[in-house]
XYZ file of C-alpha atoms in Angstrom:
434
model
C 0.028 -0.309 -0.258
C 0.677 3.748 -0.106
C 2.075 5.195 2.469
C 1.967 9.303 3.095
C 3.627 11.878 3.512
C 5.855 11.331 0.803
C 8.400 13.728 -0.374
C 7.670 15.834 -3.797
C 7.333 14.192 -6.466
C 7.942 11.033 -4.857
C 5.747 7.895 -3.632
C 6.426 5.811 -0.531
C 5.160 2.051 -0.601
C 5.840 0.001 2.254
C 5.133 -3.921 2.054
C 2.026 -5.485 2.014
C 0.364 -7.905 3.760
C -1.505 -9.079 0.637
C -2.752 -8.882 -2.270
C -7.051 -8.456 -2.617
C -9.574 -8.626 -4.986
C -10.125 -9.083 -9.353
C -9.184 -6.395 -11.212
C -8.313 -4.988 -14.875
C -6.114 -2.844 -15.953
C -6.114 -0.490 -18.783
C -6.162 -1.639 -22.441
C -3.385 -2.466 -24.170
C -1.045 0.977 -24.760
C 0.075 -0.811 -27.685
C -2.961 -1.477 -29.840
C -4.164 1.545 -29.018
C -2.137 3.385 -30.848
C -2.226 0.765 -33.460
C -6.243 1.604 -33.756
C -5.856 5.446 -33.385
C -2.700 5.488 -36.663
C -4.831 2.597 -38.440
C -8.073 4.518 -37.672
C -6.455 7.978 -38.895
C -6.333 6.344 -42.339
C -8.820 4.651 -42.293
C -12.206 5.406 -44.502
C -14.650 6.167 -41.927
C -14.952 6.218 -38.291
C -13.463 3.859 -36.069
C -14.446 2.841 -32.336
C -11.968 1.845 -29.790
C -13.848 0.313 -26.728
C -11.444 0.454 -23.019
C -8.574 1.871 -24.643
C -5.608 2.356 -22.524
C -5.321 5.780 -22.415
C -1.497 7.136 -20.254
C 0.415 9.965 -21.750
C 2.099 7.535 -25.059
C -1.457 6.969 -26.102
C -2.678 10.778 -25.887
C 0.832 12.246 -27.850
C -0.416 9.575 -30.240
C -3.766 10.954 -30.350
C -2.710 14.964 -30.994
C -0.362 13.931 -33.772
C -3.549 12.513 -35.776
C -5.719 15.120 -35.100
C -2.239 17.387 -36.443
C -3.049 15.528 -39.811
C -6.562 16.338 -40.389
C -8.107 13.095 -38.426
C -11.160 13.836 -35.579
C -10.306 12.298 -32.302
C -12.935 12.250 -29.590
C -11.967 10.217 -26.455
C -14.097 9.274 -22.930
C -13.309 6.391 -20.442
C -14.633 3.970 -21.978
C -14.074 4.256 -25.874
C -11.862 6.064 -27.900
C -13.114 7.260 -31.584
C -11.418 8.114 -34.383
C -13.392 9.223 -37.913
C -10.006 8.741 -40.826
C -9.677 10.759 -44.040
C -8.612 7.199 -45.954
C -5.629 5.572 -46.980
C -4.802 8.776 -49.115
C -6.273 11.590 -47.170
C -3.718 12.499 -44.398
C -3.040 16.647 -44.231
C -0.082 17.875 -43.852
C 0.258 19.580 -40.626
C 1.468 22.625 -39.655
C 3.362 22.141 -37.551
C 6.156 20.085 -35.535
C 4.681 16.780 -34.405
C 5.388 15.934 -30.807
C 5.380 12.950 -30.392
C 6.272 12.926 -25.860
C 7.997 10.208 -24.642
C 6.454 8.145 -27.056
C 9.029 5.278 -28.874
C 5.226 3.923 -30.340
C 4.397 6.890 -31.492
C 7.269 7.933 -33.268
C 8.530 4.914 -34.788
C 4.573 4.176 -36.543
C 4.584 7.014 -37.636
C 7.656 7.644 -39.657
C 5.785 4.356 -41.969
C 2.658 6.717 -41.794
C 3.929 9.017 -43.452
C 6.979 8.289 -45.565
C 5.611 9.172 -49.096
C 2.962 11.323 -48.736
C 2.760 14.454 -50.892
C 3.963 16.594 -47.679
C 6.345 17.748 -44.864
C 6.716 16.660 -41.248
C 8.867 17.137 -38.618
C 8.457 14.135 -35.662
C 10.293 15.397 -32.135
C 9.572 13.815 -28.855
C 11.007 14.842 -25.798
C 14.404 14.294 -24.506
C 14.473 10.693 -23.545
C 12.440 10.190 -26.851
C 15.321 12.045 -28.596
C 18.220 9.830 -27.837
C 16.453 6.431 -28.665
C 18.006 4.835 -32.209
C 15.730 5.512 -35.192
C 18.127 4.840 -38.175
C 15.322 1.481 -37.070
C 12.245 2.773 -39.245
C 15.185 5.203 -41.527
C 16.827 2.928 -43.099
C 14.567 0.067 -44.251
C 11.389 3.083 -45.572
C 14.715 5.013 -47.517
C 15.120 1.153 -49.107
C 11.025 1.862 -50.214
C 12.454 5.183 -51.367
C 10.724 7.698 -48.322
C 12.721 10.811 -48.070
C 13.179 11.054 -44.284
C 16.663 12.768 -42.311
C 17.260 12.838 -38.717
C 19.922 13.639 -36.411
C 23.854 11.929 -36.959
C 22.715 10.508 -40.449
C 19.323 9.511 -39.718
C 20.131 7.960 -35.907
C 17.802 10.392 -33.726
C 15.214 12.781 -33.682
C 14.255 15.777 -35.214
C 13.124 13.255 -38.426
C 12.428 15.550 -41.260
C 9.663 13.208 -43.869
C 10.058 15.300 -47.484
C 7.562 13.859 -50.424
C 8.881 11.005 -52.044
C 6.586 8.057 -54.413
C 7.686 4.972 -52.515
C 8.490 1.233 -54.437
C 7.669 -2.295 -53.117
C 10.735 -4.140 -51.608
C 12.186 -6.611 -50.591
C 13.746 -6.008 -46.567
C 15.771 -7.792 -44.118
C 15.534 -6.329 -41.131
C 18.052 -6.218 -38.122
C 16.355 -5.803 -35.461
C 12.730 -8.430 -33.951
C 11.058 -4.596 -33.489
C 7.287 -4.747 -33.780
C 7.676 -0.791 -33.913
C 10.672 -1.607 -37.112
C 8.281 -3.550 -38.984
C 5.153 -1.678 -38.238
C 6.829 1.134 -39.751
C 7.760 -0.641 -42.848
C 4.480 -2.146 -43.648
C 2.196 0.863 -43.203
C 5.127 2.486 -46.223
C 4.691 -1.091 -47.786
C 0.407 0.264 -48.020
C 0.906 2.610 -50.510
C 4.449 1.320 -52.466
C 3.522 0.505 -56.378
C 3.928 -3.243 -56.091
C 4.472 -5.569 -52.959
C 6.824 -5.419 -50.798
C 8.441 -8.748 -47.952
C 9.778 -7.963 -45.429
C 11.910 -10.356 -43.625
C 12.970 -10.649 -39.160
C 15.159 -12.072 -37.741
C 13.091 -13.800 -34.903
C 9.238 -13.726 -34.468
C 7.966 -9.928 -32.865
C 4.486 -8.856 -31.644
C 1.839 -8.483 -35.114
C -1.007 -6.274 -33.846
C -0.385 -4.592 -36.879
C -1.202 -6.766 -39.232
C -3.975 -8.070 -37.487
C -6.314 -4.555 -37.532
C -4.306 -4.155 -40.911
C -6.257 -7.910 -41.800
C -9.439 -6.594 -40.097
C -8.998 -3.705 -42.015
C -9.670 -5.491 -45.582
C -5.362 -5.070 -46.106
C -3.439 -7.774 -48.366
C -0.753 -8.870 -46.189
C 0.306 -12.821 -46.051
C 2.937 -13.931 -43.348
C 4.623 -16.798 -41.518
C 6.892 -16.475 -38.383
C 9.753 -14.655 -39.977
C 8.306 -12.938 -43.648
C 5.158 -10.897 -44.624
C 4.546 -10.119 -47.940
C 2.124 -6.248 -48.163
C 0.539 -5.647 -51.315
C 0.217 -1.984 -52.262
C -4.267 -1.011 -50.779
C -6.308 1.365 -52.072
C -8.405 1.663 -49.327
C -8.891 0.725 -45.471
C -12.139 -0.206 -44.276
C -12.686 1.300 -40.223
C -13.502 -0.958 -37.662
C -14.445 -1.848 -34.565
C -12.549 -2.973 -31.436
C -12.479 -4.086 -27.760
C -8.807 -3.409 -26.367
C -7.447 -5.655 -23.891
C -5.584 -5.102 -20.580
C -2.551 -3.802 -21.551
C -0.201 -7.740 -20.529
C 2.965 -4.973 -19.761
C 1.486 -3.746 -17.452
C -0.669 -6.421 -15.793
C 2.737 -7.855 -15.060
C 3.006 -6.419 -12.078
C 0.403 -7.445 -10.762
C 1.438 -10.756 -11.756
C 4.523 -10.557 -10.103
C 3.655 -9.193 -7.203
C 0.741 -12.331 -6.505
C 3.314 -14.792 -7.715
C 6.156 -13.027 -5.017
C 5.851 -14.042 -1.215
C 3.448 -13.476 0.517
C 0.594 -12.211 -0.734
C -1.010 -15.133 -1.750
C -3.003 -14.318 -5.063
C -4.065 -12.264 -7.619
C -6.969 -12.330 -10.821
C -6.693 -10.469 -13.334
C -9.418 -9.967 -16.137
C -9.931 -8.984 -19.704
C -6.362 -9.489 -20.138
C -4.522 -9.724 -23.951
C -3.168 -13.169 -23.944
C -0.919 -12.506 -27.344
C 0.129 -15.884 -28.520
C 3.239 -14.836 -31.046
C 5.216 -12.804 -28.638
C 5.990 -15.477 -25.208
C 5.151 -12.733 -22.637
C 6.343 -12.756 -18.989
C 3.131 -14.539 -17.760
C 4.484 -17.639 -19.885
C 7.776 -17.375 -19.313
C 6.849 -18.388 -15.105
C 6.539 -21.456 -15.427
C 10.180 -21.945 -15.693
C 10.578 -20.668 -12.472
C 8.166 -22.447 -10.958
C 5.426 -20.113 -11.029
C 2.041 -21.680 -9.743
C -0.296 -19.466 -12.885
C -3.356 -20.532 -14.410
C -3.886 -18.646 -18.002
C -7.793 -19.072 -19.783
C -8.430 -17.754 -23.166
C -11.475 -15.992 -23.847
C -12.179 -14.342 -26.825
C -9.080 -14.667 -29.703
C -10.352 -12.028 -32.498
C -8.564 -9.883 -33.617
C -6.898 -10.579 -30.333
C -7.222 -13.023 -28.140
C -8.258 -12.025 -24.135
C -9.559 -13.325 -21.018
C -8.124 -14.618 -17.356
C -4.959 -14.745 -15.144
C -5.370 -15.950 -11.752
C -1.293 -15.767 -10.282
C -0.584 -17.050 -6.933
C 2.588 -16.912 -4.568
C 5.102 -19.688 -5.654
C 8.546 -20.806 -4.346
C 10.454 -19.718 -7.214
C 13.855 -21.397 -8.777
C 16.381 -20.118 -10.740
C 15.888 -19.806 -15.296
C 18.383 -18.947 -17.275
C 16.754 -16.991 -19.990
C 18.118 -15.348 -23.341
C 18.035 -15.731 -27.110
C 14.230 -15.344 -28.831
C 12.589 -15.060 -26.320
C 14.204 -12.513 -24.831
C 12.612 -9.815 -27.299
C 8.849 -11.047 -26.582
C 9.341 -10.430 -23.063
C 11.400 -6.924 -23.491
C 9.405 -4.806 -21.637
C 9.568 -7.133 -18.748
C 12.819 -8.386 -18.348
C 13.063 -6.058 -14.952
C 10.165 -8.213 -14.117
C 12.244 -10.987 -14.728
C 14.943 -10.074 -12.990
C 13.495 -9.049 -9.786
C 11.828 -12.519 -10.139
C 15.520 -14.135 -10.204
C 15.945 -12.104 -6.987
C 13.974 -14.461 -4.845
C 14.230 -17.500 -6.730
C 16.982 -20.385 -5.320
C 19.935 -20.246 -7.079
C 21.924 -17.835 -9.184
C 19.501 -16.616 -12.824
C 21.484 -15.050 -16.102
C 19.160 -12.867 -18.557
C 21.028 -13.255 -21.583
C 20.678 -11.226 -24.604
C 18.736 -8.316 -24.036
C 20.632 -5.209 -25.153
C 17.820 -3.862 -26.630
C 17.087 -2.524 -22.538
C 19.790 -0.003 -23.143
C 17.524 2.346 -25.354
C 14.442 2.012 -23.431
C 12.950 4.952 -21.820
C 16.176 4.603 -19.940
C 19.392 2.550 -20.447
C 17.280 -0.283 -18.418
C 20.097 -2.850 -17.502
C 21.544 0.062 -15.435
C 18.635 1.890 -13.485
C 17.261 -1.657 -13.222
C 20.533 -2.476 -10.909
C 20.694 0.319 -9.543
C 17.360 0.309 -8.600
C 16.521 -3.347 -7.089
C 20.606 -2.680 -6.208
C 19.238 0.116 -3.656
C 16.677 -2.220 -1.482
C 19.398 -4.228 -0.912
C 19.351 -7.508 -3.287
C 22.172 -8.770 -5.498
C 22.402 -8.148 -9.257
C 25.094 -6.903 -11.880
C 24.213 -5.380 -15.380
C 26.097 -7.334 -17.941
C 26.718 -6.099 -21.344
C 23.475 -7.148 -22.785
C 21.989 -8.448 -19.893
C 22.400 -9.696 -16.063
C 23.576 -12.253 -13.196
C 21.527 -12.305 -10.359
C 21.561 -13.979 -7.262
C 18.462 -15.790 -5.220
C 17.694 -16.168 -2.247
C 16.716 -12.494 -0.985
C 13.718 -9.939 -0.290
C 13.505 -6.710 -0.942
C 14.653 -4.239 1.367
C 13.266 -0.978 2.580
C 15.063 1.853 1.007
C 14.914 4.915 -2.345
C 14.797 4.818 -6.167
C 14.574 6.566 -8.732
C 12.490 5.563 -11.345
C 15.280 7.861 -13.759
C 11.861 9.243 -15.774
C 11.344 5.687 -16.723
C 7.355 4.044 -15.838
C 8.668 0.684 -16.141
C 11.431 1.594 -13.054
C 8.442 2.983 -10.999
C 6.085 0.310 -10.711
C 9.051 -1.945 -10.469
C 10.533 -0.375 -7.397
C 6.789 -1.016 -6.013
C 6.308 -4.149 -6.968
C 9.319 -4.870 -5.041
C 7.999 -2.697 -2.546
C 5.080 -4.258 -1.381
C 6.753 -7.593 -1.993
C 9.568 -6.323 0.678
C 10.253 -5.922 3.777
C 10.590 -1.939 4.305
C 9.008 0.716 2.798
C 10.665 1.911 -0.546
C 10.309 5.911 -1.222
C 9.684 6.540 -4.870
C 11.883 9.432 -6.960
C 9.571 10.570 -10.074
C 7.014 8.513 -9.398
C 4.491 10.270 -11.661
C 6.985 8.513 -15.083
C 3.818 6.064 -14.988
C 1.345 8.149 -16.662
C 3.139 6.878 -19.341
C 1.240 3.638 -19.807
C -0.792 3.142 -16.167
C -2.879 6.726 -15.318
C -4.037 4.233 -12.481
C -1.183 2.866 -11.093
C -1.297 3.791 -7.923
C -4.726 4.300 -7.056
C -4.793 0.239 -7.946
C -1.854 -0.552 -6.245
C -3.513 1.481 -2.403
C -6.906 -0.457 -3.255
C -5.515 -4.032 -4.268
C -2.306 -4.216 -1.830
C -3.208 -4.220 2.581
């Protein structure tokens, strides 16, 4: 639970005796943002029920509004009236993506090859995150796109151009990069074949297929045919698994006995944290209740006796947002754990290898950050202490979970960072933790 008073801009979280009740989490942020961007270039009105309405989603909403789409938002539904595949308008000003890498990278593909000029920028953190991973393949399609350090960093300037179909190999297993290329390829003069080094989330492909786009997909390859138009759609957005992962971890870590999460996304392709848990001996049940267009259902997690793991390879890109939580779980497991191939954590909202090590070490836990992961000593329980979230929403929530399952109060500076993805996180924590 949350204890007051706290220093300005901070939260103090106390250990909990247990988690209580059933609960839901906000709608999936990644799906909501894609719904906005894809709805903006559809013909007609798109409705997203149970949207995730954090700061990242609002950045996407503001961007499509600046391109001429109409957006209305309330608590239960987000509506976007699109302009058709070729109808987006030139923005009157620079497009601010805030802290949202999804907004910037997907917008790069959305805007590439159109008869307009646009500039994409963001906050201090976003302007240091790698953008060449989208710039390179978009240029291969014929896009005129430039950025700082030869396209490595934002701001990104996009000029009018015509796109051609191509065969591309992308270097990073990234749903954002793949989505940027697909969004551009819809307006190319021929088919595009995209090969990726490992499977990644296919939310974009699922929505586009529902809109009538001609996509042919396998685990490693996607063929995208040019489109003339895209249909508007209605979507019930499932709960965000990356947000729910924090409650799953809190329920697995003793002493809280269990937690039940309803209407949670159960995506079949990326093996997310609640699928990695069984390797640690975690007691988790999943029940898929709907499948179209996005799988969703219920997760029940119970306090568990955890064992050490070695995680790496193709598993890690699929749970990169939850890798810090996996490190926390490993601190309670029996034995030494290793997480490898997670170098992508260095270019998140913070250098998450460094900030995870610093946060958990501040609470008395033993782990060592390596160039691509962690070595974690198990068998320990977090103590009290002070954690700096470093502007990273997931580090703030990580510290809160460590506190709930720990032995002493934890002061979290920069706790407001959670607004990026989970604005009601602190209210939910106060309600659920005893």
